[in-house]
């Protein structure tokens, strides 16, 4: 059994989920339709034609989920608020039943001694807003801010951490450039405005949250250290371009108020003015980490398995992206590279220096195709090892001066893994998707042993 790494006494341990991936109850409580309700019904989009209609049924079972978190000894729970529960069409007055649901969840968490950490947009865009252009429209940025105001007016006194956006890079690339996620657009490089409008929405929402009295505001942003496939100038150049797009296109505007060279010109609207809004000061920066990217020039021999396999990539891409080789992999096929987490943390510190606020790892985790054994347990030794190694990587980053305050495991529960449906299981808790029975895995007990043995700070 892996030893639990040493981290500072006040280090925050959490777990994360997202509304569409766990809630189900898509027609209840006056919830409007989201782009994921639409997308999952399009033939061929989701493995086995699965949907989030029921998912973990956490809309009804949140009491059981919070009890599991309490027994686990979690300090914080990162969940997302379904925008179409709050504003069924993405604008206009609040739907009280939707607010009531998150109000109850937040109170349940506080009663259990768990800090609520809320994401406002974890990809379930109201369909009516998508029909009006979604992130292709500048107006959507202001809609996100209006929604933020409604939520903060109701929950602002009780939510401990706020994240207006989850992974704008994944929304841009998978949702709008490649069409793997909703809304399924295949715009290629014409998806760049999607990045700008989300970033503007982020900035406006940060300001709206502050104006409504909310505190401790950040983002959950996906980052991947980017390695060149070889030492050739071509591969290094391709890697640098991909790094700019995947990492710095999203972090520089927020943390420096600038776009990487050459990108401001591709963005719509009064970009310089917008960057002032986008760089509104944050209280923390959240990083979601899964694996590095290995990038080569077009035509060069790929170093490892291609990322985005089976996806119709635009023909003229200036890079090829593959996975790091020589590492163990998860059942999803992703490389397990804990050093990549330390590397991206150190890179952030070097790149932004004193402008970098405290960091949280807002997601890190792995999928294994776990089954409940005849002993009634789930022996996910590989997940224990994954989290032990990634927590150790965080400890190493702290040792060299990076201010990391907490770590949220993705995920609390096995859940609806987007285009992959239910086959990929990231949870500390196993979910039987027929009976909806929750079974804590060995990784849950591993965290529990450590978390419940801590002395109160
Ligand atoms: C996160 O997305 C999400 O926040 C969460 O909802 C999800 O369940 C979790 O991770 C697990 O997937 O193929 O070139 O785009 C992470 C999405 C998908 C981002 C794979 C990086 C590889 C690069 N990641 N992707 S590419």
Short mmCIF file of C-alpha atoms and ligand atoms in Angstrom, two decimals:
data_model
loop_
_atom_site.label_atom_id
_atom_site.label_comp_id
_atom_site.label_asym_id
_atom_site.label_seq_id
_atom_site.Cartn_x
_atom_site.Cartn_y
_atom_site.Cartn_z
CA UNK A 1 0.00 0.00 0.00
CA UNK A 2 1.40 3.43 -0.98
CA UNK A 3 2.47 5.71 1.80
CA UNK A 4 0.52 8.97 2.10
CA UNK A 5 2.82 11.90 1.20
CA UNK A 6 3.69 14.63 3.68
CA UNK A 7 1.94 17.92 2.92
CA UNK A 8 1.45 21.06 5.01
CA UNK A 9 -1.02 20.73 7.91
CA UNK A 10 -3.46 23.22 6.40
CA UNK A 11 -3.40 21.57 2.92
CA UNK A 12 -6.96 21.18 1.58
CA UNK A 13 -8.10 17.73 0.41
CA UNK A 14 -11.14 17.65 -1.82
CA UNK A 15 -12.93 15.71 -4.52
CA UNK A 16 -14.58 17.09 -7.63
CA UNK A 17 -17.63 16.36 -9.80
CA UNK A 18 -19.71 18.17 -12.42
CA UNK A 19 -23.46 18.62 -12.71
CA UNK A 20 -24.17 16.85 -16.00
CA UNK A 21 -21.86 14.00 -15.09
CA UNK A 22 -23.61 13.11 -11.82
CA UNK A 23 -27.01 14.74 -11.31
CA UNK A 24 -29.43 13.08 -13.70
CA UNK A 25 -32.99 14.40 -13.20
CA UNK A 26 -32.59 16.41 -16.37
CA UNK A 27 -36.28 17.23 -16.58
CA UNK A 28 -36.95 17.94 -12.93
CA UNK A 29 -37.07 21.14 -10.92
CA UNK A 30 -37.78 23.29 -13.94
CA UNK A 31 -34.34 22.57 -15.48
CA UNK A 32 -34.01 23.77 -19.07
CA UNK A 33 -32.34 21.75 -21.82
CA UNK A 34 -28.57 21.94 -22.10
CA UNK A 35 -26.36 21.34 -25.11
CA UNK A 36 -25.34 18.01 -23.59
CA UNK A 37 -28.98 16.81 -23.51
CA UNK A 38 -29.07 17.56 -27.22
CA UNK A 39 -25.63 16.17 -28.06
CA UNK A 40 -26.10 12.79 -26.35
CA UNK A 41 -29.19 12.20 -28.51
CA UNK A 42 -27.29 12.63 -31.78
CA UNK A 43 -26.41 9.18 -33.16
CA UNK A 44 -22.77 8.17 -32.80
CA UNK A 45 -21.70 10.94 -30.45
CA UNK A 46 -21.43 8.92 -27.21
CA UNK A 47 -19.99 5.45 -26.69
CA UNK A 48 -22.86 2.92 -26.47
CA UNK A 49 -25.36 5.74 -26.99
CA UNK A 50 -25.33 6.51 -23.27
CA UNK A 51 -26.69 9.72 -21.75
CA UNK A 52 -26.58 11.69 -18.50
CA UNK A 53 -30.37 11.35 -18.06
CA UNK A 54 -29.89 9.43 -14.81
CA UNK A 55 -26.09 9.39 -14.29
CA UNK A 56 -25.45 8.94 -10.52
CA UNK A 57 -28.87 10.43 -9.68
CA UNK A 58 -27.10 12.81 -7.33
CA UNK A 59 -29.98 15.25 -7.76
CA UNK A 60 -31.89 12.91 -5.44
CA UNK A 61 -28.98 11.21 -3.66
CA UNK A 62 -26.90 14.23 -2.65
CA UNK A 63 -27.53 13.45 1.02
CA UNK A 64 -25.92 10.03 0.61
CA UNK A 65 -23.05 11.59 -1.36
CA UNK A 66 -22.34 14.19 1.31
CA UNK A 67 -22.43 11.50 4.00
CA UNK A 68 -19.78 9.59 2.00
CA UNK A 69 -17.65 12.73 1.80
CA UNK A 70 -18.00 13.32 5.51
CA UNK A 71 -16.91 9.76 6.35
CA UNK A 72 -14.03 10.17 3.94
CA UNK A 73 -12.90 13.22 5.92
CA UNK A 74 -12.87 15.65 2.98
CA UNK A 75 -12.15 19.33 3.64
CA UNK A 76 -13.83 20.56 0.45
CA UNK A 77 -16.14 19.43 -2.35
CA UNK A 78 -15.92 20.89 -5.83
CA UNK A 79 -19.26 20.55 -7.66
CA UNK A 80 -20.75 22.46 -10.55
CA UNK A 81 -24.01 24.32 -10.80
CA UNK A 82 -26.13 23.45 -13.83
CA UNK A 83 -26.77 26.76 -15.56
CA UNK A 84 -30.08 25.48 -17.06
CA UNK A 85 -31.36 24.70 -13.56
CA UNK A 86 -30.80 28.34 -12.57
CA UNK A 87 -31.82 29.98 -15.85
CA UNK A 88 -33.62 27.43 -18.07
CA UNK A 89 -32.95 29.49 -21.21
CA UNK A 90 -29.67 30.98 -20.04
CA UNK A 91 -31.10 34.40 -19.37
CA UNK A 92 -33.83 36.13 -17.45
CA UNK A 93 -35.12 35.53 -13.95
CA UNK A 94 -33.92 32.77 -11.65
CA UNK A 95 -35.72 29.44 -11.44
CA UNK A 96 -36.23 29.19 -7.67
CA UNK A 97 -36.40 25.38 -7.64
CA UNK A 98 -32.94 25.25 -9.19
CA UNK A 99 -31.48 27.62 -6.63
CA UNK A 100 -33.19 25.63 -3.87
CA UNK A 101 -31.37 22.46 -4.93
CA UNK A 102 -27.89 24.01 -4.60
CA UNK A 103 -28.96 25.86 -1.46
CA UNK A 104 -29.78 22.49 0.16
CA UNK A 105 -26.56 20.92 -1.13
CA UNK A 106 -24.45 23.78 0.25
CA UNK A 107 -26.16 23.62 3.65
CA UNK A 108 -25.73 19.86 3.78
CA UNK A 109 -22.00 20.29 3.05
CA UNK A 110 -21.56 22.99 5.69
CA UNK A 111 -23.36 20.89 8.28
CA UNK A 112 -20.91 18.08 7.46
CA UNK A 113 -17.96 20.47 7.89
CA UNK A 114 -17.08 20.45 4.17
CA UNK A 115 -16.23 23.65 2.29
CA UNK A 116 -18.38 24.07 -0.85
CA UNK A 117 -16.36 24.93 -4.00
CA UNK A 118 -18.64 25.86 -6.90
CA UNK A 119 -17.95 25.83 -10.63
CA UNK A 120 -20.48 27.90 -12.59
CA UNK A 121 -19.90 26.51 -16.08
CA UNK A 122 -18.78 22.91 -16.40
CA UNK A 123 -19.95 22.63 -20.03
CA UNK A 124 -23.76 22.37 -19.70
CA UNK A 125 -24.65 25.48 -21.69
CA UNK A 126 -28.40 26.16 -21.88
CA UNK A 127 -29.54 25.07 -25.35
CA UNK A 128 -31.41 28.35 -25.93
CA UNK A 129 -28.16 30.29 -25.45
CA UNK A 130 -26.40 27.95 -27.85
CA UNK A 131 -29.15 28.62 -30.37
CA UNK A 132 -28.33 32.32 -29.96
CA UNK A 133 -24.67 31.60 -30.78
CA UNK A 134 -23.28 30.15 -27.54
CA UNK A 135 -19.60 30.96 -27.10
CA UNK A 136 -19.46 32.13 -30.72
CA UNK A 137 -21.40 35.16 -29.52
CA UNK A 138 -19.83 37.90 -27.41
CA UNK A 139 -23.17 38.32 -25.63
CA UNK A 140 -22.74 34.95 -23.92
CA UNK A 141 -19.92 36.43 -21.82
CA UNK A 142 -22.36 38.90 -20.27
CA UNK A 143 -24.93 36.12 -19.79
CA UNK A 144 -22.38 34.18 -17.71
CA UNK A 145 -21.87 37.26 -15.55
CA UNK A 146 -25.62 37.74 -15.06
CA UNK A 147 -25.94 34.09 -14.03
CA UNK A 148 -22.99 34.52 -11.65
CA UNK A 149 -24.80 37.42 -9.97
CA UNK A 150 -27.95 35.34 -9.43
CA UNK A 151 -26.01 32.48 -7.89
CA UNK A 152 -23.83 34.71 -5.69
CA UNK A 153 -26.87 36.61 -4.41
CA UNK A 154 -28.26 33.32 -3.13
CA UNK A 155 -25.13 31.35 -2.13
CA UNK A 156 -22.44 34.01 -1.83
CA UNK A 157 -22.35 33.94 1.95
CA UNK A 158 -21.72 30.18 2.06
CA UNK A 159 -19.65 29.07 -0.93
CA UNK A 160 -15.94 28.91 -0.01
CA UNK A 161 -14.39 28.87 -3.51
CA UNK A 162 -15.75 30.06 -6.86
CA UNK A 163 -14.74 28.97 -10.35
CA UNK A 164 -16.69 30.66 -13.17
CA UNK A 165 -15.22 28.30 -15.81
CA UNK A 166 -13.97 24.74 -16.09
CA UNK A 167 -11.31 24.12 -18.75
CA UNK A 168 -11.98 26.74 -21.41
CA UNK A 169 -9.27 25.04 -23.50
CA UNK A 170 -11.22 21.77 -23.63
CA UNK A 171 -14.44 23.60 -24.53
CA UNK A 172 -12.57 25.36 -27.32
CA UNK A 173 -10.72 22.33 -28.70
CA UNK A 174 -13.03 19.40 -28.07
CA UNK A 175 -16.34 21.26 -28.26
CA UNK A 176 -15.69 23.73 -31.07
CA UNK A 177 -12.50 22.84 -33.00
CA UNK A 178 -12.76 19.04 -33.18
CA UNK A 179 -16.43 18.33 -32.43
CA UNK A 180 -15.84 15.55 -29.88
CA UNK A 181 -17.88 17.31 -27.18
CA UNK A 182 -21.06 19.41 -27.32
CA UNK A 183 -21.92 21.50 -29.21
CA UNK A 184 -20.02 19.33 -31.71
CA UNK A 185 -18.67 22.08 -33.96
CA UNK A 186 -15.63 21.41 -36.15
CA UNK A 187 -14.29 24.90 -36.65
CA UNK A 188 -10.57 24.10 -36.51
CA UNK A 189 -8.59 27.30 -36.01
CA UNK A 190 -11.75 29.35 -36.48
CA UNK A 191 -12.56 28.26 -32.92
CA UNK A 192 -10.14 30.89 -31.50
CA UNK A 193 -12.96 33.39 -30.76
CA UNK A 194 -14.52 30.70 -28.53
CA UNK A 195 -11.46 31.05 -26.29
CA UNK A 196 -11.77 34.84 -26.17
CA UNK A 197 -15.47 34.90 -25.39
CA UNK A 198 -15.05 32.38 -22.57
CA UNK A 199 -12.15 34.37 -21.14
CA UNK A 200 -14.20 37.56 -21.34
CA UNK A 201 -17.06 35.73 -19.62
CA UNK A 202 -14.62 34.60 -16.95
CA UNK A 203 -13.46 38.19 -16.32
CA UNK A 204 -16.99 39.62 -16.27
CA UNK A 205 -18.15 36.83 -13.95
CA UNK A 206 -15.23 37.44 -11.58
CA UNK A 207 -16.27 41.09 -11.37
CA UNK A 208 -19.95 40.18 -10.94
CA UNK A 209 -19.16 37.70 -8.16
CA UNK A 210 -17.09 40.31 -6.30
CA UNK A 211 -19.79 42.93 -6.72
CA UNK A 212 -22.26 40.48 -5.16
CA UNK A 213 -19.98 40.00 -2.16
CA UNK A 214 -18.48 36.61 -3.06
CA UNK A 215 -14.87 35.96 -2.06
CA UNK A 216 -12.13 33.50 -2.99
CA UNK A 217 -12.55 33.46 -6.75
CA UNK A 218 -10.45 31.54 -9.29
CA UNK A 219 -10.78 29.19 -12.27
CA UNK A 220 -10.31 25.49 -13.02
CA UNK A 221 -8.02 25.43 -16.06
CA UNK A 222 -6.63 22.32 -17.79
CA UNK A 223 -2.88 22.36 -18.32
CA UNK A 224 -0.41 19.93 -19.82
CA UNK A 225 3.36 20.28 -19.91
CA UNK A 226 4.26 20.10 -23.58
CA UNK A 227 7.29 18.16 -24.74
CA UNK A 228 8.78 18.16 -28.23
CA UNK A 229 8.80 14.73 -29.88
CA UNK A 230 12.49 15.14 -30.76
CA UNK A 231 15.29 17.70 -30.69
CA UNK A 232 14.67 18.72 -34.28
CA UNK A 233 13.88 22.41 -34.83
CA UNK A 234 10.67 21.39 -36.58
CA UNK A 235 9.38 19.38 -33.63
CA UNK A 236 10.48 22.03 -31.12
CA UNK A 237 8.71 24.72 -33.14
CA UNK A 238 5.52 22.65 -33.36
CA UNK A 239 5.63 21.97 -29.61
CA UNK A 240 6.08 25.65 -28.86
CA UNK A 241 3.03 26.53 -30.95
CA UNK A 242 0.90 23.85 -29.30
CA UNK A 243 2.09 24.97 -25.84
CA UNK A 244 1.02 28.53 -26.68
CA UNK A 245 -2.43 27.38 -27.73
CA UNK A 246 -3.10 24.75 -25.08
CA UNK A 247 -1.59 26.46 -22.05
CA UNK A 248 -0.66 30.13 -22.47
CA UNK A 249 -3.57 31.25 -24.65
CA UNK A 250 -5.71 30.68 -21.55
CA UNK A 251 -3.36 31.45 -18.65
CA UNK A 252 -1.52 34.54 -19.98
CA UNK A 253 -4.65 36.69 -20.49
CA UNK A 254 -5.80 35.90 -16.96
CA UNK A 255 -2.46 36.16 -15.17
CA UNK A 256 -0.64 38.74 -17.36
CA UNK A 257 -3.38 40.52 -19.31
CA UNK A 258 -1.80 39.58 -22.65
CA UNK A 259 -2.16 36.94 -25.35
CA UNK A 260 0.86 34.94 -26.53
CA UNK A 261 2.50 36.58 -29.58
CA UNK A 262 0.33 36.63 -32.64
CA UNK A 263 -2.97 35.58 -31.06
CA UNK A 264 -4.53 38.91 -30.09
CA UNK A 265 -4.94 39.62 -33.81
CA UNK A 266 -7.12 36.51 -34.22
CA UNK A 267 -9.54 37.56 -31.49
CA UNK A 268 -12.81 39.46 -32.04
CA UNK A 269 -13.85 42.73 -30.39
CA UNK A 270 -11.89 45.39 -28.51
CA UNK A 271 -9.24 42.91 -27.42
CA UNK A 272 -6.97 45.29 -25.45
CA UNK A 273 -9.96 46.58 -23.49
CA UNK A 274 -11.23 43.02 -22.92
CA UNK A 275 -7.84 41.89 -21.59
CA UNK A 276 -8.20 44.37 -18.72
CA UNK A 277 -11.43 42.63 -17.73
CA UNK A 278 -10.00 39.15 -18.30
CA UNK A 279 -7.03 39.88 -16.01
CA UNK A 280 -9.19 40.90 -13.04
CA UNK A 281 -7.23 39.76 -9.97
CA UNK A 282 -7.91 36.24 -8.72
CA UNK A 283 -7.60 34.77 -5.24
CA UNK A 284 -6.40 31.43 -6.57
CA UNK A 285 -5.60 29.68 -9.84
CA UNK A 286 -6.91 26.12 -10.23
CA UNK A 287 -5.07 23.62 -12.41
CA UNK A 288 -6.64 20.42 -13.73
CA UNK A 289 -3.86 17.97 -14.60
CA UNK A 290 -4.04 14.62 -16.38
CA UNK A 291 -0.99 14.06 -18.62
CA UNK A 292 1.69 15.79 -20.71
CA UNK A 293 1.42 16.28 -24.47
CA UNK A 294 4.21 15.17 -26.81
CA UNK A 295 4.14 17.28 -29.95
CA UNK A 296 5.80 16.78 -33.31
CA UNK A 297 5.78 18.61 -36.61
CA UNK A 298 3.33 17.42 -39.28
CA UNK A 299 4.70 14.43 -41.13
CA UNK A 300 7.31 13.48 -38.55
CA UNK A 301 7.16 10.04 -37.01
CA UNK A 302 4.94 10.12 -33.91
CA UNK A 303 6.77 9.34 -30.68
CA UNK A 304 3.76 7.72 -28.99
CA UNK A 305 0.08 6.88 -29.49
CA UNK A 306 -1.74 9.74 -31.15
CA UNK A 307 -4.10 11.78 -28.99
CA UNK A 308 -7.51 12.29 -30.48
CA UNK A 309 -7.47 8.85 -32.09
CA UNK A 310 -10.46 8.14 -34.28
CA UNK A 311 -11.14 11.86 -34.58
CA UNK A 312 -11.26 13.51 -37.98
CA UNK A 313 -8.55 16.09 -37.40
CA UNK A 314 -8.28 19.07 -39.74
CA UNK A 315 -5.90 18.07 -42.54
CA UNK A 316 -3.51 21.00 -42.32
CA UNK A 317 -2.75 21.07 -38.58
CA UNK A 318 0.69 22.53 -37.83
CA UNK A 319 1.37 19.89 -35.18
CA UNK A 320 0.67 16.28 -34.24
CA UNK A 321 -0.07 15.47 -30.64
CA UNK A 322 0.79 12.17 -29.01
CA UNK A 323 1.10 10.68 -25.60
CA UNK A 324 4.26 10.30 -23.53
CA UNK A 325 5.73 6.80 -23.90
CA UNK A 326 7.55 4.64 -21.38
CA UNK A 327 5.02 5.18 -18.60
CA UNK A 328 2.33 3.05 -17.07
CA UNK A 329 -1.11 3.87 -18.43
CA UNK A 330 -4.62 3.96 -17.03
CA UNK A 331 -7.38 1.75 -18.46
CA UNK A 332 -8.43 4.83 -20.47
CA UNK A 333 -4.95 4.63 -22.04
CA UNK A 334 -3.66 7.86 -20.55
CA UNK A 335 0.01 7.97 -19.49
CA UNK A 336 0.65 8.22 -15.75
CA UNK A 337 3.27 10.96 -15.40
CA UNK A 338 3.37 12.48 -11.91
CA UNK A 339 6.48 14.51 -12.78
CA UNK A 340 4.40 16.32 -15.36
CA UNK A 341 2.35 17.79 -12.53
CA UNK A 342 5.45 19.01 -10.72
CA UNK A 343 6.76 20.41 -14.01
CA UNK A 344 3.62 22.39 -14.87
CA UNK A 345 3.52 23.84 -11.34
CA UNK A 346 7.15 24.96 -11.50
CA UNK A 347 6.59 26.35 -15.01
CA UNK A 348 3.66 28.45 -13.76
CA UNK A 349 5.81 29.84 -10.96
CA UNK A 350 8.65 30.67 -13.37
CA UNK A 351 6.35 32.21 -15.95
CA UNK A 352 4.22 34.39 -13.68
CA UNK A 353 6.37 34.96 -10.58
CA UNK A 354 4.70 37.23 -8.05
CA UNK A 355 1.60 37.61 -10.23
CA UNK A 356 0.71 33.98 -9.58
CA UNK A 357 -1.91 33.61 -6.84
CA UNK A 358 -2.00 30.48 -4.67
CA UNK A 359 -2.65 27.35 -6.72
CA UNK A 360 -5.10 24.52 -6.16
CA UNK A 361 -5.06 21.30 -8.11
CA UNK A 362 -8.75 21.45 -8.98
CA UNK A 363 -8.67 18.03 -10.72
CA UNK A 364 -6.32 15.08 -10.96
CA UNK A 365 -7.34 11.47 -11.39
CA UNK A 366 -7.36 8.27 -13.40
CA UNK A 367 -9.83 5.85 -14.95
CA UNK A 368 -9.68 2.13 -14.27
CA UNK A 369 -12.47 -0.26 -15.22
CA UNK A 370 -13.12 -1.21 -11.61
CA UNK A 371 -15.51 -3.96 -10.55
CA UNK A 372 -16.96 -4.81 -7.17
CA UNK A 373 -15.37 -8.12 -6.15
CA UNK A 374 -17.00 -11.13 -4.51
CA UNK A 375 -15.77 -9.70 -1.19
CA UNK A 376 -17.90 -6.62 -1.84
CA UNK A 377 -14.82 -4.40 -2.20
CA UNK A 378 -13.11 -2.58 -5.06
CA UNK A 379 -9.35 -3.13 -4.96
CA UNK A 380 -8.07 -0.17 -6.97
CA UNK A 381 -4.43 -0.30 -5.92
CA UNK A 382 -3.44 1.50 -9.14
CA UNK A 383 -5.59 4.50 -8.20
CA UNK A 384 -4.03 4.67 -4.76
CA UNK A 385 -0.62 4.67 -6.39
CA UNK A 386 -1.75 7.38 -8.85
CA UNK A 387 -2.93 9.77 -6.14
CA UNK A 388 0.05 9.02 -3.87
CA UNK A 389 2.46 9.87 -6.68
CA UNK A 390 0.62 13.01 -7.76
CA UNK A 391 0.35 14.26 -4.18
CA UNK A 392 4.09 13.65 -3.82
CA UNK A 393 4.66 15.69 -7.00
CA UNK A 394 2.68 18.52 -5.38
CA UNK A 395 4.78 18.22 -2.22
CA UNK A 396 7.94 18.48 -4.34
CA UNK A 397 6.62 21.61 -6.05
CA UNK A 398 5.85 23.13 -2.65
CA UNK A 399 9.40 22.30 -1.55
CA UNK A 400 10.83 24.38 -4.40
CA UNK A 401 8.61 27.35 -3.58
CA UNK A 402 5.33 26.89 -5.47
CA UNK A 403 2.38 27.91 -3.29
CA UNK A 404 -0.05 24.98 -3.72
CA UNK A 405 -2.89 24.98 -1.20
CA UNK A 406 -4.99 21.94 -2.04
CA UNK A 407 -5.78 18.93 -4.25
CA UNK A 408 -9.16 17.81 -5.55
CA UNK A 409 -9.33 14.21 -6.74
CA UNK A 410 -11.31 13.71 -9.93
CA UNK A 411 -13.71 12.26 -9.05
CA UNK A 412 -15.75 11.53 -5.95
CA UNK A 413 -17.97 9.14 -7.92
CA UNK A 414 -17.72 7.09 -11.10
CA UNK A 415 -19.80 9.17 -13.48
CA UNK A 416 -20.78 10.05 -17.05
CA UNK A 417 -17.44 10.54 -18.78
CA UNK A 418 -18.73 12.71 -21.66
CA UNK A 419 -18.14 11.09 -25.08
CA UNK A 420 -16.91 7.93 -23.33
CA UNK A 421 -20.16 7.29 -21.50
CA UNK A 422 -19.95 5.14 -18.36
CA UNK A 423 -17.07 2.82 -19.24
CA UNK A 424 -14.35 5.06 -17.81
CA UNK A 425 -14.44 5.12 -14.01
CA UNK A 426 -12.56 7.93 -12.23
CA UNK A 427 -14.28 7.71 -8.82
CA UNK A 428 -13.03 7.08 -5.30
CA UNK A 429 -16.51 5.59 -4.96
CA UNK A 430 -17.78 2.92 -7.36
CA UNK A 431 -21.26 3.44 -8.78
CA UNK A 432 -23.37 0.57 -10.13
CA UNK A 433 -25.26 2.34 -12.88
CA UNK A 434 -28.18 -0.09 -12.74
CA UNK A 435 -28.89 -0.03 -9.01
CA UNK A 436 -27.08 3.30 -8.36
CA UNK A 437 -25.45 1.63 -5.35
CA UNK A 438 -22.32 3.44 -4.14
CA UNK A 439 -19.37 1.31 -2.99
CA UNK A 440 -16.32 3.08 -1.56
CA UNK A 441 -13.17 1.76 -3.28
CA UNK A 442 -9.89 0.97 -1.54
CA UNK A 443 -8.62 4.39 -2.73
CA UNK A 444 -11.46 5.98 -0.72
CA UNK A 445 -10.32 4.08 2.37
CA UNK A 446 -6.70 5.06 1.71
CA UNK A 447 -7.62 8.77 1.72
CA UNK A 448 -9.93 8.20 4.67
CA UNK A 449 -7.22 6.62 6.82
CA UNK A 450 -5.01 9.64 6.38
CA UNK A 451 -7.64 12.40 6.43
CA UNK A 452 -9.46 11.24 9.53
CA UNK A 453 -6.19 10.75 11.45
CA UNK A 454 -5.19 14.41 11.09
CA UNK A 455 -5.18 16.60 14.17
CA UNK A 456 -7.56 19.57 13.84
CA UNK A 457 -5.49 22.57 12.67
C1 LIG B 1 -11.65 16.91 -17.34
O1 LIG B 1 -11.45 17.02 -18.71
C2 LIG B 1 -13.04 17.39 -17.06
O2 LIG B 1 -13.03 18.60 -16.32
C3 LIG B 1 -13.90 16.37 -16.38
O3 LIG B 1 -15.24 16.75 -16.53
C4 LIG B 1 -13.60 15.00 -16.95
O4 LIG B 1 -14.50 14.04 -16.48
C5 LIG B 1 -12.21 14.66 -16.53
O5 LIG B 1 -11.29 15.63 -16.95
C6 LIG B 1 -11.72 13.31 -17.03
O6 LIG B 1 -11.66 13.31 -18.42
O7 LIG B 1 -7.27 15.04 -27.02
O8 LIG B 1 -5.74 16.80 -27.73
O9 LIG B 1 -7.73 17.37 -26.46
C7 LIG B 1 -10.19 16.62 -19.20
C8 LIG B 1 -10.26 16.50 -20.70
C9 LIG B 1 -9.34 15.13 -22.35
C10 LIG B 1 -8.20 17.13 -21.72
C11 LIG B 1 -8.13 14.65 -23.06
C12 LIG B 1 -6.99 16.66 -22.45
C13 LIG B 1 -6.21 15.28 -24.23
C14 LIG B 1 -5.71 16.27 -25.22
N1 LIG B 1 -9.01 16.04 -21.27
N2 LIG B 1 -7.37 15.77 -23.52
S1 LIG B 1 -6.67 16.37 -26.72
#
